[in-house]
Every structure is written in structure tokens, then in C-alpha cells.
Amino acid sequence: MRYLPHTPEDVDAMLKAVGADSVDDLFESIPVDCRRKHPLRLPESLSEWELNDHIDTLGADMAVSPDYRIFMGAGSYAHHIPAVVSYLLGRSEFATAYTPYQPEMSQGTLQAIFEYQTLTARLLGMKVANASQYDGASALAEAVLMAMRISRRKKQVAVSRAIHPHYRRVLETYLAPTDYEIVPLPYLPGGVTDLDPLDTMDDLAAVAVQSPNFFGCIENIETAAQRAHDKQALCIAAFSEPLAYGLLKNPGSQGADIACGEGQSMGIAPSFGGPALGMFATRMKYVRSMPGRIVGQTVDTDGRRGFVLTLATREQHIRREKATSNICTNNSLCALAAAMYMATLGKTGIRELARLNYDRCEYLKAELRDAGFTLPFEQSTFNEFVVDFGKNFEKTHSRLAADNIIAGLSLEKYYPELSGHYLLCVTEMLTKDDIDRLVSAVR
Amino acid sequence: MTEYPGTTGLILNEPLLWEKGKQGRSGFSLPRRDVAPQPLSETLAGDGPDFPQLSEVDVVRHYTRLSQWNFGVDTGMYPLGSCTMKYNPKTNERQAAQPGLARAHPMLDDDLCQGSLLLMYDLERFLVEITGMDAATLQPAAGAHGELAGMLIFYAYHKSRNAPRSKIIVPDTAHGTNPASAALCGYRPVPIKSSDQGVLTPEAVAAVMDEQTAGIMVTNPNTLGLFEENIRKIADIVHAKGGLVYGDGANMNAIMGIVHMGQIGIDVLHLNLHKTFSTPHGGGGPGAGPVCVLKHLEPFLPVPRVIKENGRYRLSEDFEYSIGRLHAFYGNVGVLVKAYSYILSMGAENLKKASQLAVLNANYIKERLKDTFHLAYDRPCMHECVFSDKLQQPYKVTTLDIVKRLMDYGFHPPTIYFPLVVPGALMIEPTETEAKEDIDLFIESLKSIAAEARDNPELLHAAPTGCRRKRLDETTAARKPILTG
Ligand SMILES: Cc1ncc(COP(=O)(O)O)c(C=O)c1O
């Protein structure tokens, strides 16, 4: 096996040094009744050629671009990944390192993550960001736990029903063993969250909204933050499409206390939903309650600038059960991909790209309206929107799929009241021609 | 004279991203604009983030230089204890980047995703076979996420029996994530001490186990690199009082094909694919922390689960007792592809051989260094061995000094000051992919450092001198945090 370097002579020499007669002797401390009686039953080992063939066969059994035109987002977005990002991310000094516990040997990772934190904070309009969470869903769950800690005794969290249904489900899982109560906030006919139920809540620790929300609608975070602050509660602004903030007002400037969400859009391949990137940012005054790793700037003994993991007294390896989170390994390399992506886009690139996404999506909306379909939510959207295709659309959806067009996600499973409604998504990966093809097919 | 790998290379300076660039530059190729700009309400529009403005070359040089300040497994030996820094096969990267898998959208109909679903289904089966457990979930994104899944299963199990519990037994050798994960489920960790042999005793467990205790979290092999040989008796004690046994399988690399985890009393077990199954750690993740359970806990596994029916695969959420969802989609599937590829490349025999060689390497280091450094527990070890700085203390040299000096010799330091039960711990895990020559050089380096500690301790206090930066001031970093630029 090419990964195992030992020759028989090596093994003999090492056994001799250890004072053992055989490799089996080394396992004598394992009681007999703990040992396997039979060898493992696994497929016979594959050569590299065989493995390539096998994986290619699996890959061929997947509907992906360019063969398919996929008008679906719902938390996972197809964006162009510049060759630069894939190439640089593959540098094995980054990819094959561990968490930077030894800063002198990890300055590359550390500076890169410091830069990621900075670009993330700028994107979201916040003061400080952590080095990543697992994904958008766990980022939201940790944000709620953090808000609960900050509020000390309060027990309620108001959660918009227009937040990604999977994120809400993960939040429920995280909160199941606690005595915190999740109060759902309905959405209004216009497609944004109804904040009025907050008025009657008297034990409110936080309000969580997503913008753009699951329907693509842009929420008014400013109002949500005001209403939350009126109740001495925190405002959590979640997101699944951070590219929106290349164009829209960011959560921080609107008063959000925690901004968290999914960063997969930022140079990370969809990969069937993971690995992706939990982005997490907050205000400076809450930094000591924040979960996750943080990189900080410092100096070495010669006074030169360098970077280290810092504020570790929040973390599990120091505080154990009193830590702000149990997270250890996060999604660091995905954060690095996002940093490379943001650096590649730059100030003008992100604006232009976000604008193009917006414009193409608006074009599809206009064409569908022209074709006679109803777009039930009037609120402005980014990249995604809901269309009422009618209750009998399922057959058309399947017919189009057979024709390699995926006409969005049926919302019925998540919102029974929205049967016949579909969530459509357009990014820069779909051209006007693709859009025209879709519209003429559904017409 | 021995030539150690450490040297000072051609390392170039590089500023922060925003200290470079010029107004008007961008490194991104935008698609052709084929639709007219559409109106956008002014109340919604923002200014856009103040990102640096760099050309493509700026970006490439920036990250290439940064990468050269880093040390990875591909650079050299990285014997970080408990982290299993084995070689990350390159073919696995190719497999995860396969366009059909890498571009796969997670919300398409099952019929359009059969390739990924098959892979996940089979990987679950492989992990079940390797551990000897009965069922698995691939959803947890890392070890700690797996622990949380496990603790939620404990919680759901006791709740289903209408007998919620409030405590959990956690040994003093446990990783910090164990008590932190338990606390997320409202369990108060009850610490117990390991014996002077470095393992748990049935007596210590019996003394604290009661009907208010949800169970125990056991890392096996433990973080001292020792097999918890009383595990079956301990499990019996816990089970007799209605508790469950959680296995932290972060150290599975020592026992693949050797120990049957399903028959030693463990009810729930997590694995770290970014350790045992060779997926690269990425400087802090992404990882994957699948959880395996015995049959009686299968109903509690997270949803969705992959099901096979008539040769086709589908996702199902139809599990009444499930703890729910832990990930926005199905976990870190790209990482799963790498672990799956690793298992297929290795096969049963080589997985076992990997464990045997990992244990051989660790015992070899232990034997050859035990006269140079104080060995915390002088007995045969599994995949790692734990020394301390006790013999160097008279020279006012600490574990930290020793490992900083090791950098100058060209090796990544071992894990230090963990496990907490060994003061000044030096925890060395070579893994099976290190060749004898490299291990010999590593041993010689440490012996040479021990001699320096005696003869010239200043060398250690000043170390490292060969890295781009000398020792960094972590105290000031925490006192006056600068967290963004
Ligand atoms: C023994 C042990 N348990 C749990 C963990 C946590 O795993 P992760 O970092 O993947 O969350 C680790 C790794 O650091 C470990 O060494």
C-alpha cells in the first residue's frame, strides 16, 4: 500500500527496539473479549484507476451543470468559482495543517483567517467575526444560544417563519434539551416577517430574521432591530446568500447585534450541501460571549507583527463545560476560500457581480409576470423569489426535469399553505438564454 | 553530522490584503451582461463592502507567500497527539472535486442524486463494519458536533423512558469538547480520576454512577494513548443503573480491524474522519464526525437518513423519535467523499495494517525517548505516547521551550499541556504514514534538544529562531484584542 512506508526490515528493527516479538504483542493490553473475531468485511481495495472510474460513475449519476440548468437556490447557490481560488486553496501548506495551535509555524493560516474575519466584518457591517462555524444552520443555533447567555434569565426567542426551514429545524434540535421557547413569527402577505407578535412577549431574549429571507425577500432589519431593542432583546440577522450584501444595506448598519449565516456562495462548491461555511459576526461588546475560534494580532519578541488564536478563555479546551460553545474543529479552509473569493472580487467586483445577479433574477421575474404567472410576494428580492405556478405544475416540473431544466423548489413540503408555489433562483451562472428557455417551457 | 530538516528557507514578506492594491483593480472575470439593469429601491441599496482592490496576480502572490509561512503534513512530520495527522492522499482530493459530486445541489429530487446517495449509504455501512456498531449518521460536521449528536441521543433516550437525568460522568483525561457537549444538553459533568495506571477503574465509576446520571463519556483508546481495558465492566455498571455509554472514537486509528467497538459496551460512538480516515484538516476544518450507534438507539439518529429500496436510494425524514436535524443539509459531504475514497483504496487488510503500524511507531518513539524525557505512564501504548518536562525542569526549561526548539529542527510540535492529568504533557502521535528514517530523525532531534536543555537552555528559551516570526505575545493579544484590521 503506497501510503504505508514500512519495509519488513523496518518493522523488524522497530519491534526489536520495542522488545516485542510481533506486532500482535503490541496489542496485549486489549482484553480478548474486546477484540474482533473476524477480519473486516469491506470491498477489495481499489487501484487509483479503479477508484477514478468508480467515482466518475457516481458523478455521472448526478444532475449538475452544465448538462442541467438548475433554477434552484434555497440555501445552496451555484456561483462561478475563479480558478485562482481552487488553485490557491489546494496549496497543501494550508490544506494539510491542523488548527494553528503553534503560531510560529502557522502564520499563513493565522494571517489568512485574520483577513477573513476582517472582510467578513466589513461585508456584514459588524465589528468582529469569528474564524467560522460549521454552516449557516449551526451558526444560527449558536447565535441564539449566545443571545440567551447575554440575556441571562430570559427564555423566549422569536424566530421568523421566513428563515430557511432547515435552519429552524436545526435550531429546534439544539434547543430541545433546554427550557428555551421558540416563538414563530409569521410572514405577512408581502413576504416579510410580521413583527407584531413581539408586542405581547415579555420574556424575549432575541429576535431572529433572515435577509434575504427564504423567499428571497429583503427584510427590514432596521425595524426588527428596533423592535428587539425596545424589549431589551438582541437582533439576530441570518442569511443564506451573503452576496446580497455586495448590493444591499448590511445587517450591522441596520442595528443587528449578531449577523450569521451561510457563506457557501463565497467561492465554495455546493458539494451536495457541505462542507460550507458558517459566518458569524457581532459587536465588540459581545465578543467574550461569542462562540468559536478568533485570531488576533500581536507582536513577536522582536516587536514584529504576527497573529495568534486569542480569547481562548471562552473555549472548551480551557473552560470545558463552561465554554461559550463546544466547537473545536470548524470550517477553516472554507473560510479561507471565502477570503480568497472576497479578495479576488474586491470592492468593485462584488458590487458588479451582485448587481448582475439581481438584474438577471429581476429579468426572470418580469418575464414570468408577462407570461401570466403570479408572484405573490411584493417585497423586493435578491436572487430568489416565489412564483405561483398553480397546483398542477408538478407534472410540468417533472417534464422539464426530463429535459434537464430544474424549475425551482416546490414549497408545499415546507409551507403547506403555499402549495403550487415554487422558489426560483437565478445567479450569474444562468444566462438570459437559459432564462428565456425556462419561461417558454413553462408558458 | 546529522542533517535535520529544519533550515531557514527563502521566505518573503507580505502585507495584509488591504495594505496592497489600488483603486480600480479587480481579480474577477465577470460574465457578459445580457440583461439591462433593473431598478432597485434606494432604501434597500447599501454602499457595498470596503474590500481591497487587487489584481489576480496580487491575490496569487499574497496567498502563495502566506502558504509558505505554514507547515502541513505535506511539509513534514506533524506528530500532534490526539489529532492523527496522517498523510492525506491526493487522489481523495480529485474524487471530492469530481464535477458531478462537487456541483451537486442538495435539494434536488432523490432520483437526480443517486450517486451521492449511494456513496453516503455505503460509507455508513463501511463505518458500521469498521466499528462493529449497528447504524450510523454522517451528518455531524466535526467530532464535537458528533458528541453533541450523541448527547442529544442520550437526552432523547432518557426522555423516551420518562426518566430524564441531570449528570454525566466524564473522566479527567477527556478532551474539552466532551464536557462542553454534555453541558449543551443540560448535563452536569461529574469528573472521575483515572488510576495510577492511566485508565479508569470500575470502582471509580461505581462510586459515582446513580439513577440521576445519564451515562459516561469514555475516550477509548484514551488520551494517554492507553486502551481502557476495564471498559466492559464499566459499561456493565453504567447499564445496570439505566445509563448509556458514549465512546469518543477520536483515537480509532489505533484499533481498526482489531477492536470490536460494538461488543465492548459502547452505545454511541463518534469518529473523526479528519483524523482516522485521512481527510485533510484544512488548518482547522472542515472535518466530519459521523456517529455510530447500537440498534436500540437507531430510532434517535438525526434525519434525514439515506434509505435503500429496490436498488434505489432516497432520503427519509420519517423517524418519529429522531433528535432532528443537525446540519443545514447532510453534513460535510465533500469530506465524506474523501473518507470513502480512502476506505476503498485501503481495503480491510491495509486499514488493520495502518493501525498496527501507527501503534508500532508510537511504541518505538516511547521506548527510544523514555530515558530522555519523563514518561508519564511506563507501559505499552497504543497510537500515541505522553511524556512530560519533569526531567528538564531543573534546567528551567519547560515543555513550551522544548517544542518551540523542535520547530528549528524542522518538525511540527506534539500536542502540549494535554491531557490535563499530566503536568507539562508532551503528547506524541506519529501515525502510520511516517517512515522509520523520519521518526529516527525526530527522536534524534528531541535527544539533541534535551542535551541543549542541559548545556545551553538559552537556545530553548529563545526558540524558535528559524521561523518567520519569533515567539508571539499571546498575553497582549488577549488583553488588548485586535481582531480585525
Ligand atoms: C479525543 C478528542 N475528542 C474530541 C475531539 C473533537 O473533535 P473536533 O475537533 O473534530 O470537533 C478531539 C479533537 O480535537 C479529540 O482529540
PDB file of N, CA and C in Angstrom, chain A residues 110 275 366 420:
ATOM      1  N   LEU A 110      -2.991  31.792  10.043  1.00  0.00           N
ATOM      2  CA  LEU A 110      -3.445  32.816  11.004  1.00  0.00           C
ATOM      3  C   LEU A 110      -3.684  34.163  10.331  1.00  0.00           C
ATOM      4  N   PRO A 275     -18.832  20.439   2.529  1.00  0.00           N
ATOM      5  CA  PRO A 275     -18.667  21.464   3.543  1.00  0.00           C
ATOM      6  C   PRO A 275     -18.974  22.852   3.014  1.00  0.00           C
ATOM      7  N   ALA A 366     -39.812  39.469 -14.345  1.00  0.00           N
ATOM      8  CA  ALA A 366     -40.606  40.247 -15.305  1.00  0.00           C
ATOM      9  C   ALA A 366     -41.161  39.338 -16.401  1.00  0.00           C
ATOM     10  N   GLY A 420     -48.330  24.583  -4.782  1.00  0.00           N
ATOM     11  CA  GLY A 420     -48.311  25.174  -6.124  1.00  0.00           C
ATOM     12  C   GLY A 420     -47.331  26.326  -6.268  1.00  0.00           C
TER      13      GLY A 420
END
